[in-house]
């Protein structure tokens, strides 16, 4: 006891760090064992669980329960269909365009049992972008959900021209050249497929292609190997999840958070996953009570949507949330409204080679590091020039590390232990994410594109995405900080902060698209007071744009690209616009006259 007290005083997180690190090492040792003996993939784990706990509910979708055995047998049937048709073989890539439904998992596992790689297509993308996805991953077959078949009308001729066969999850199909799948699945045998078809000799074999939803440009196919999928599947377990847990996944399965962490993590635990077709803030807590949910997954703005609901909800069994992108203000409000749920932030991009976990649960941190963690995972925060949008270099041309507490660009060293597999179909896209000769000649680092801070206690906080931070009046403006302040006035439901170019001015002026809460009105004076009190002059948004709804990516990230492009011209924007007026001590309507005076440089900004 005499030793415990000083250790808690000087190193308050010591034992939590030790136990977490032991878990990481234990899981890593298991992966190392797989490498040296027989590789056990996530699919192998699922087959094992289907034998061990066949009658346990694996998925619950819209009130219907599907056991481990049922999904295993249905995936066998699907594999048999394609085996008999001879349309795919081991090593081929098959694309999937499906919503959250039990058959998403059956198709995924069924084709994996044939030794195929799967490409998960984002259900929001259309025409040109969809064709681009096929080209980049080289898929020769597409399985499409019944509800999404009509979205393909426009590109079906192009798919047929490229000899891509299309199979729909329907009993019969009227679209020319599209095959029905459900009738054939019902006729097929559910006998297990030979294990050697799905076996692999390397953890670095591509297993999936997951398209990252960039806010600009065409989607990029991130290569997901068995190694990455096994690491992701350990997430819930690392945070203390057990087989008794019921996990609520309202995120799209085409995204790595739901498929790799959600489904993979459920399999690893032998738990149950409640799969929601689409996230609904109004149904969330009712679902949690109905299914006795204990863990839920979140991403981006999902928790803030729950905080926008009128009722406080503390009558539930939820004890843990796992995800990323939770702002500090929302985190605190979430605790006040819904109880002290342990929020476990994860940091890591789909294609990245580094992961942080906030196993302590400190509000505002995305992860935690320590001396031992740094021995296992080599990463650095380097100085970044916002104006030039590139890392700052010394006289020798090498990057400069930031001091503790300073914001820097996060780089992760590429090595055999932390490989970067890049993107399918484009060596250039992969190379664009790699920085070479960072600290010494010949080294290589994955550029996360994220600006982070590591504090004195080794907590790591996300500050901004490169490109989301802009410069104004010679200062860096972090959009996340401004967004938090804009969340203070009671009439603002949602804010999206970005920088716009102003003629004859360097950098970008702050602008925010906001949604006003129902039954509230925009209050220019109240907003003026909030930004004046909480933000430095350079960070105050000069322009406000009122919107009915916010454009989002499929993973609940705000779209900024189109907003930035459209600027602040009242004659070309139909939404109401406001301008920060210090003489009126309010945000006033942005008229054509005010706009012209800004453009002519007559108004001091």
XYZ file of C-alpha atoms in Angstrom:
605
model
C 0.000 0.000 0.000
C 2.835 2.394 0.836
C 4.101 1.910 -2.728
C 0.663 2.282 -4.322
C -0.030 5.760 -2.961
C 3.035 7.562 -4.426
C 2.650 5.690 -7.724
C -0.952 6.931 -7.988
C 0.174 10.426 -7.134
C 3.108 10.627 -9.568
C 1.819 8.189 -12.190
C -1.994 8.216 -11.812
C -2.531 6.065 -14.917
C 0.333 3.628 -14.311
C -1.664 0.461 -13.629
C -4.286 1.194 -16.284
C -1.452 1.700 -18.779
C 0.230 -1.549 -17.698
C -2.937 -3.659 -18.019
C -3.801 -2.111 -21.389
C -0.260 -2.612 -22.692
C -0.276 -6.251 -21.577
C -3.478 -6.740 -23.603
C -1.877 -5.142 -26.680
C 1.234 -7.342 -26.308
C -0.910 -10.455 -25.754
C -2.950 -9.788 -28.896
C 0.199 -8.942 -30.875
C 1.806 -12.206 -29.730
C -1.226 -14.091 -31.028
C -0.837 -12.453 -34.480
C 2.880 -13.285 -34.413
C 1.986 -16.901 -33.565
C -0.391 -16.994 -36.571
C 2.403 -15.736 -38.828
C 4.760 -18.494 -37.711
C 2.272 -21.391 -37.583
C -1.203 -21.597 -39.172
C -2.909 -18.290 -39.923
C -6.350 -17.938 -38.310
C -8.334 -15.196 -40.070
C -11.470 -13.356 -38.889
C -13.518 -15.680 -41.125
C -11.839 -18.718 -39.508
C -12.795 -17.271 -36.099
C -16.398 -16.940 -37.309
C -16.496 -20.585 -38.469
C -15.038 -21.614 -35.079
C -17.705 -19.584 -33.225
C -20.478 -21.072 -35.435
C -19.361 -24.526 -34.251
C -18.862 -23.473 -30.616
C -22.033 -21.373 -30.118
C -24.238 -22.295 -33.129
C -27.560 -21.195 -31.618
C -26.397 -17.900 -30.135
C -27.807 -14.799 -31.885
C -25.051 -13.297 -34.042
C -27.073 -10.553 -35.747
C -30.355 -8.884 -34.815
C -31.827 -6.858 -37.689
C -35.221 -5.109 -37.467
C -36.272 -7.355 -34.590
C -35.310 -10.627 -36.316
C -32.529 -12.757 -34.797
C -29.962 -14.648 -36.925
C -27.768 -17.201 -35.161
C -24.106 -17.929 -35.868
C -25.185 -21.212 -37.510
C -27.784 -19.541 -39.755
C -25.342 -16.955 -41.135
C -22.654 -19.643 -41.545
C -25.028 -21.930 -43.480
C -26.427 -19.110 -45.622
C -22.914 -17.993 -46.548
C -22.146 -21.629 -47.533
C -25.218 -21.656 -49.804
C -24.093 -18.427 -51.455
C -20.570 -19.791 -51.978
C -22.066 -22.947 -53.548
C -24.106 -20.839 -56.025
C -21.033 -19.058 -57.358
C -18.967 -22.249 -57.290
C -21.582 -24.015 -59.456
C -21.931 -21.027 -61.814
C -18.158 -20.901 -62.259
C -18.392 -17.102 -62.420
C -15.652 -16.451 -59.841
C -12.553 -18.255 -58.657
C -10.075 -18.005 -55.804
C -8.136 -14.737 -56.009
C -10.857 -12.793 -57.903
C -12.297 -9.538 -56.587
C -16.062 -9.170 -56.174
C -17.788 -5.825 -55.555
C -20.740 -5.449 -53.172
C -23.289 -2.647 -53.262
C -25.536 -3.416 -50.299
C -27.220 -1.675 -47.379
C -27.009 -2.875 -43.768
C -28.819 -6.222 -43.885
C -28.036 -9.815 -42.784
C -27.203 -10.807 -46.364
C -24.412 -8.230 -46.476
C -22.539 -10.474 -44.028
C -23.670 -13.689 -45.811
C -22.370 -12.407 -49.177
C -19.132 -11.132 -47.611
C -18.402 -14.437 -45.838
C -19.716 -16.635 -48.663
C -17.421 -15.130 -51.284
C -14.522 -15.072 -48.795
C -15.058 -18.827 -48.354
C -14.290 -19.156 -52.093
C -11.027 -17.248 -51.575
C -12.286 -14.014 -53.196
C -11.410 -10.483 -52.097
C -14.405 -8.165 -51.569
C -14.792 -4.505 -52.493
C -17.363 -2.710 -50.305
C -18.980 0.063 -52.349
C -20.363 3.163 -50.676
C -24.156 3.095 -51.208
C -24.269 6.879 -51.677
C -22.045 7.018 -54.751
C -23.438 6.947 -58.256
C -22.522 6.684 -61.966
C -18.998 7.989 -62.717
C -17.737 7.374 -59.176
C -19.098 3.810 -59.171
C -17.400 2.990 -62.466
C -14.173 4.446 -61.103
C -14.455 2.071 -58.110
C -14.646 -0.971 -60.433
C -11.615 0.200 -62.385
C -9.514 0.763 -59.273
C -10.184 -2.600 -57.572
C -10.504 -4.742 -60.727
C -13.793 -6.419 -59.745
C -15.385 -8.607 -62.416
C -18.627 -9.355 -60.579
C -21.073 -7.203 -58.598
C -23.604 -8.315 -55.994
C -26.252 -5.631 -55.462
C -28.956 -5.385 -52.792
C -32.608 -5.468 -53.921
C -33.147 -1.896 -52.673
C -30.181 -0.530 -54.657
C -30.638 -2.229 -58.036
C -32.473 0.755 -59.566
C -29.546 3.065 -58.762
C -27.473 1.092 -61.311
C -29.765 1.757 -64.315
C -27.516 4.496 -65.645
C -24.307 2.440 -65.566
C -25.569 -1.098 -66.353
C -24.619 -0.791 -70.083
C -21.087 0.298 -69.103
C -20.772 -2.605 -66.649
C -21.861 -5.075 -69.337
C -19.394 -3.533 -71.804
C -16.631 -4.170 -69.255
C -17.797 -7.803 -68.850
C -18.820 -7.252 -65.238
C -21.655 -9.640 -64.352
C -24.324 -8.230 -62.029
C -26.206 -10.363 -59.485
C -29.147 -8.970 -57.503
C -30.443 -10.193 -54.126
C -33.877 -10.916 -55.637
C -35.944 -13.945 -56.661
C -36.468 -12.608 -60.172
C -35.084 -9.629 -62.079
C -36.568 -7.629 -64.968
C -33.369 -5.652 -65.698
C -31.648 -7.013 -68.829
C -28.389 -8.851 -68.155
C -28.855 -8.981 -64.364
C -29.008 -12.382 -62.647
C -31.235 -13.192 -59.656
C -29.529 -14.687 -56.607
C -32.138 -15.420 -53.902
C -33.860 -18.217 -55.879
C -30.501 -19.921 -56.446
C -29.414 -19.571 -52.796
C -32.585 -21.357 -51.678
C -31.787 -24.302 -53.996
C -28.120 -24.606 -52.959
C -26.581 -26.901 -50.334
C -25.459 -25.450 -46.973
C -22.658 -28.008 -46.611
C -19.401 -26.330 -45.454
C -16.954 -25.175 -48.110
C -13.450 -26.743 -48.056
C -11.283 -24.691 -45.669
C -8.325 -24.704 -48.102
C -10.271 -22.409 -50.471
C -10.212 -19.578 -47.930
C -6.809 -20.358 -46.401
C -3.984 -17.880 -46.825
C -0.220 -18.141 -46.504
C 0.314 -14.516 -45.518
C -1.396 -12.040 -43.184
C -0.522 -9.404 -45.787
C -2.830 -10.881 -48.439
C -5.552 -8.367 -49.483
C -8.920 -9.349 -48.053
C -11.079 -6.274 -48.666
C -11.094 -2.980 -50.518
C -12.819 -0.252 -48.542
C -13.395 3.056 -50.281
C -12.400 6.037 -48.205
C -14.965 8.805 -48.392
C -12.728 11.731 -49.212
C -14.540 15.079 -49.091
C -13.134 15.882 -52.541
C -12.226 13.882 -55.608
C -13.066 10.281 -56.442
C -13.142 7.515 -53.786
C -9.856 5.709 -53.089
C -9.788 1.910 -52.608
C -7.866 1.289 -49.369
C -6.292 -2.185 -49.342
C -7.315 -4.112 -46.204
C -5.253 -7.196 -45.412
C -5.906 -10.048 -42.978
C -3.459 -8.346 -40.596
C -5.502 -5.127 -40.465
C -8.804 -6.963 -40.095
C -7.451 -9.029 -37.177
C -6.110 -5.904 -35.453
C -9.478 -4.114 -35.849
C -11.372 -7.168 -34.532
C -9.504 -6.844 -31.232
C -10.904 -3.363 -30.489
C -13.880 -4.266 -28.251
C -11.818 -6.930 -26.479
C -9.022 -4.445 -25.743
C -11.574 -2.125 -24.120
C -12.929 -4.930 -21.921
C -15.817 -6.254 -24.052
C -17.055 -9.809 -23.360
C -19.244 -12.521 -24.947
C -22.168 -11.255 -22.830
C -22.209 -7.902 -24.648
C -24.838 -6.770 -27.130
C -23.236 -4.355 -29.619
C -25.308 -1.739 -31.456
C -23.978 -0.840 -34.927
C -25.868 1.974 -36.685
C -22.970 2.737 -39.052
C -22.823 1.605 -42.709
C -21.140 -1.774 -43.183
C -19.236 -0.512 -46.232
C -17.195 1.528 -43.750
C -14.342 -0.026 -41.761
C -15.749 1.017 -38.357
C -18.880 -1.131 -38.797
C -17.408 -4.052 -40.766
C -13.909 -4.488 -39.302
C -14.397 -3.174 -35.742
C -18.147 -3.901 -35.410
C -18.717 -7.267 -37.100
C -15.096 -8.417 -36.632
C -15.160 -7.388 -32.958
C -18.488 -9.168 -32.363
C -17.015 -12.383 -33.800
C -13.836 -12.077 -31.720
C -15.923 -11.867 -28.510
C -18.607 -14.354 -29.575
C -21.121 -11.601 -28.811
C -24.320 -10.351 -30.506
C -24.559 -7.417 -32.925
C -27.727 -5.350 -33.365
C -27.387 -4.057 -36.917
C -29.377 -0.928 -37.761
C -30.167 -0.262 -41.412
C -29.805 3.482 -40.896
C -29.000 5.520 -37.791
C -32.025 7.140 -36.159
C -31.524 9.493 -33.198
C -35.202 9.221 -32.199
C -35.136 5.383 -32.153
C -31.671 4.957 -30.597
C -32.534 4.660 -26.888
C -35.701 2.641 -27.536
C -33.577 0.171 -29.512
C -30.995 0.054 -26.705
C -33.712 -0.834 -24.168
C -35.492 -3.280 -26.481
C -32.353 -5.329 -27.242
C -30.497 -4.820 -23.895
C -27.622 -3.094 -25.735
C -24.426 -2.710 -23.667
C -21.953 -1.254 -26.229
C -22.673 1.088 -29.138
C -20.547 2.280 -32.025
C -20.390 5.921 -33.036
C -18.573 8.050 -35.576
C -18.416 11.737 -36.438
C -21.474 13.658 -35.353
C -23.690 10.767 -34.211
C -23.449 11.589 -30.465
C -24.331 15.221 -31.132
C -27.461 14.098 -32.979
C -28.425 12.191 -29.817
C -27.780 15.308 -27.697
C -30.140 17.253 -30.003
C -32.995 14.958 -28.942
C -35.329 16.590 -26.379
C -35.360 13.791 -23.772
C -32.667 12.778 -21.262
C -32.289 8.988 -21.229
C -30.705 7.158 -18.306
C -32.884 4.049 -18.266
C -30.642 1.694 -20.267
C -27.838 -0.887 -19.910
C -25.321 0.856 -22.187
C -21.961 1.145 -20.398
C -19.603 1.796 -23.312
C -19.395 3.650 -26.632
C -16.582 2.909 -29.120
C -15.765 5.234 -31.995
C -14.086 8.463 -32.980
C -14.698 12.137 -33.642
C -16.394 12.999 -30.317
C -15.992 16.702 -29.516
C -15.302 17.730 -25.906
C -18.488 19.782 -25.489
C -20.646 16.947 -26.865
C -18.810 14.399 -24.678
C -19.643 16.362 -21.499
C -23.253 16.953 -22.525
C -23.601 13.270 -23.459
C -22.522 12.285 -19.930
C -24.930 14.763 -18.343
C -27.882 13.661 -20.450
C -27.368 9.890 -20.712
C -25.227 8.860 -17.724
C -21.537 8.125 -17.279
C -21.157 5.870 -20.296
C -17.478 5.061 -20.875
C -16.624 6.662 -24.203
C -13.711 4.850 -25.851
C -12.174 6.922 -28.612
C -10.218 5.099 -31.299
C -7.909 6.876 -33.706
C -6.884 5.348 -37.005
C -7.772 5.777 -40.666
C -9.036 2.881 -42.799
C -5.755 2.645 -44.702
C -3.398 3.876 -41.953
C -0.687 1.886 -40.144
C -1.155 3.410 -36.675
C -3.867 3.184 -34.040
C -4.369 5.080 -30.787
C -6.872 4.114 -28.113
C -8.030 6.364 -25.281
C -8.238 3.510 -22.772
C -8.311 5.969 -19.832
C -11.444 7.745 -21.072
C -10.042 11.273 -20.683
C -12.475 13.742 -22.262
C -11.111 15.273 -25.458
C -8.304 12.761 -26.076
C -8.262 10.350 -29.013
C -5.548 8.189 -27.526
C -2.749 7.753 -25.074
C 0.891 6.904 -25.483
C 3.792 6.070 -23.174
C 7.429 5.009 -23.325
C 6.625 1.328 -24.045
C 3.957 2.147 -26.647
C 6.502 4.275 -28.512
C 8.889 1.332 -28.592
C 6.214 -0.737 -30.347
C 4.772 1.963 -32.620
C 7.057 4.591 -34.129
C 5.232 7.860 -34.730
C 6.158 11.557 -34.612
C 4.493 14.963 -34.616
C 6.311 17.384 -36.930
C 6.070 21.128 -37.520
C 3.660 22.066 -40.299
C 3.436 25.246 -42.396
C -0.259 26.108 -42.852
C 0.371 28.623 -45.618
C 2.517 26.357 -47.778
C 0.537 23.296 -46.647
C 3.686 21.221 -46.117
C 5.958 20.130 -43.225
C 8.614 22.643 -42.093
C 12.158 21.488 -42.989
C 15.599 22.309 -41.528
C 18.713 23.286 -43.551
C 19.392 19.625 -44.351
C 15.839 19.191 -45.663
C 14.621 17.044 -42.740
C 11.415 17.495 -40.733
C 11.401 19.120 -37.292
C 9.713 17.516 -34.291
C 7.372 19.731 -32.265
C 7.717 20.331 -28.514
C 5.288 18.780 -26.024
C 1.959 20.594 -26.144
C 2.586 21.971 -29.648
C 0.391 21.080 -32.588
C 2.070 19.027 -35.295
C 1.395 16.795 -38.276
C 1.157 13.130 -37.239
C 3.473 10.800 -39.163
C 3.743 7.042 -38.621
C 6.864 5.108 -39.575
C 6.409 2.453 -42.259
C 8.129 -0.798 -41.296
C 7.601 -4.569 -41.481
C 5.832 -4.300 -38.108
C 3.653 -1.350 -39.219
C 3.261 -1.730 -42.998
C 1.272 0.656 -45.191
C -0.593 -1.240 -47.914
C -1.879 1.828 -49.733
C -4.616 1.978 -52.362
C -5.615 -0.380 -55.146
C -5.281 0.669 -58.760
C -2.958 3.634 -58.256
C 0.669 3.626 -57.202
C 0.564 7.429 -57.341
C -2.233 7.694 -54.738
C -0.266 5.382 -52.436
C 2.946 7.347 -52.956
C 1.121 10.625 -52.221
C 0.486 9.405 -48.664
C 4.146 8.533 -48.043
C 6.756 11.041 -46.864
C 10.336 9.973 -47.509
C 13.648 11.142 -46.013
C 11.756 12.542 -43.017
C 14.486 12.407 -40.338
C 17.221 10.446 -42.138
C 17.906 9.494 -45.745
C 15.889 6.468 -46.801
C 13.213 6.432 -44.076
C 9.498 6.426 -44.972
C 6.457 7.615 -43.002
C 2.706 7.415 -43.579
C 1.291 10.950 -43.658
C -1.975 10.855 -41.704
C -2.911 14.402 -42.758
C -4.020 15.022 -39.160
C -2.816 17.795 -36.870
C -2.450 16.507 -33.306
C -1.124 17.537 -29.893
C 0.556 15.302 -27.305
C 0.394 16.817 -23.814
C 2.640 16.418 -20.752
C 0.603 13.410 -19.582
C 0.991 11.593 -22.947
C -2.631 12.135 -23.979
C -3.037 12.695 -27.710
C -5.724 15.074 -28.990
C -6.954 15.588 -32.521
C -6.890 19.266 -33.490
C -7.723 19.367 -37.179
C -7.391 17.819 -40.564
C -4.803 19.383 -42.847
C -6.871 21.550 -45.159
C -9.583 22.049 -42.512
C -7.280 24.427 -40.681
C -6.949 27.748 -42.462
C -4.932 30.939 -41.923
C -6.390 34.391 -41.350
C -4.610 37.551 -40.128
C -1.378 35.518 -40.016
C -2.865 33.058 -37.501
C -3.982 29.433 -37.761
C -7.714 28.900 -37.267
C -8.708 25.376 -36.181
C -12.246 24.670 -37.379
C -12.932 22.281 -34.481
C -12.399 25.036 -31.867
C -14.695 27.479 -33.681
C -17.343 24.748 -34.100
C -17.347 24.131 -30.334
C -17.980 27.821 -29.612
C -20.762 27.952 -32.198
C -22.405 25.125 -30.275
C -22.909 27.401 -27.234
C -25.893 29.583 -28.365
C -29.143 27.681 -27.711
C -30.594 28.345 -31.185
C -27.766 26.636 -33.111
C -28.297 22.932 -33.810
C -25.292 22.291 -36.044
C -22.350 24.257 -37.417
C -19.850 23.543 -40.189
C -16.842 25.904 -40.154
C -14.560 26.554 -43.133
C -12.432 29.306 -44.709
C -13.338 31.325 -47.809
C -11.132 33.425 -50.036
C -11.685 37.194 -49.907
C -10.350 39.405 -52.745
C -7.210 41.371 -51.843
C -6.761 39.499 -48.562
C -4.218 36.825 -47.686
C -5.411 33.519 -46.283
C -9.086 32.680 -45.792
C -11.793 34.387 -43.753
C -13.860 32.290 -41.369
C -17.346 31.264 -42.469
C -19.873 28.904 -40.868
C -22.875 27.117 -42.321
C -25.375 26.641 -39.493
C -28.719 24.959 -38.920
C -31.113 26.709 -36.536
C -32.945 24.443 -34.073
C -36.651 23.849 -34.739
C -38.906 26.454 -32.992
C -35.888 28.805 -32.578
C -34.860 31.833 -34.647
C -31.440 33.053 -35.705
C -30.208 35.634 -33.182
C -27.359 37.733 -34.622
C -26.712 39.600 -31.348
C -26.494 36.428 -29.244
C -24.088 34.830 -31.722
C -22.003 38.018 -31.826
C -21.672 37.923 -28.010
C -20.636 34.244 -28.051
C -17.866 34.664 -30.631
C -16.676 37.929 -29.032
C -16.428 36.279 -25.604
C -14.887 32.957 -26.578
C -12.846 33.472 -29.750
C -9.832 35.613 -30.638
C -10.434 38.230 -33.355
C -8.859 36.187 -36.159
C -10.941 33.060 -35.385
C -14.368 34.750 -35.396
C -16.432 33.726 -38.437
C -17.000 36.823 -40.605
C -19.813 35.163 -42.541
C -22.738 32.953 -41.546
C -24.813 30.875 -43.949
C -28.153 29.477 -42.754
C -29.020 26.045 -44.122
C -32.006 23.715 -43.825
C -29.787 20.622 -43.800
C -26.068 19.863 -43.765
C -24.412 17.885 -46.530
C -22.620 14.893 -45.004
C -20.449 12.019 -46.182
C -21.756 8.477 -45.644
C -19.759 8.335 -42.401
C -21.306 11.407 -40.763
C -18.460 13.762 -41.662
C -19.422 17.245 -42.805
C -18.817 18.131 -46.442
C -16.892 21.410 -46.759
C -15.670 21.325 -50.357
C -18.809 22.717 -52.060
C -19.335 25.316 -49.317
C -15.759 26.594 -49.696
C -16.194 26.743 -53.478
C -19.466 28.702 -53.352
C -17.952 31.460 -51.164
C -20.108 34.260 -49.698
C -21.702 36.042 -52.666
C -25.395 36.820 -51.837
C -26.313 37.070 -55.535
C -25.265 33.454 -56.239
C -26.265 31.851 -52.900
C -29.972 31.423 -52.166
C -29.423 30.640 -48.438
C -29.656 33.613 -46.000
C -26.180 35.094 -45.368
C -25.007 37.226 -42.429
C -21.941 39.380 -41.805
C -20.084 40.100 -38.543
C -20.685 43.829 -37.931
C -18.748 45.326 -35.003
C -20.569 48.685 -35.180
C -23.992 46.984 -34.888
C -22.556 44.461 -32.369
C -24.425 41.761 -34.252
C -24.425 39.505 -37.282
C -26.377 41.503 -39.875
C -27.848 40.366 -43.236
C -25.129 40.302 -45.907
C -26.519 42.562 -48.633
C -25.181 43.072 -52.156
C -23.930 46.501 -51.039
C -21.927 45.019 -48.124
C -20.581 42.290 -50.415
C -19.441 44.831 -53.035
C -17.755 47.008 -50.365
C -15.817 43.916 -49.118
C -14.868 42.976 -52.678
C -13.649 46.504 -53.395
C -11.567 46.482 -50.193
C -13.537 49.420 -48.736
C -14.559 47.584 -45.576
C -12.028 46.725 -42.873
C -12.167 43.029 -42.047
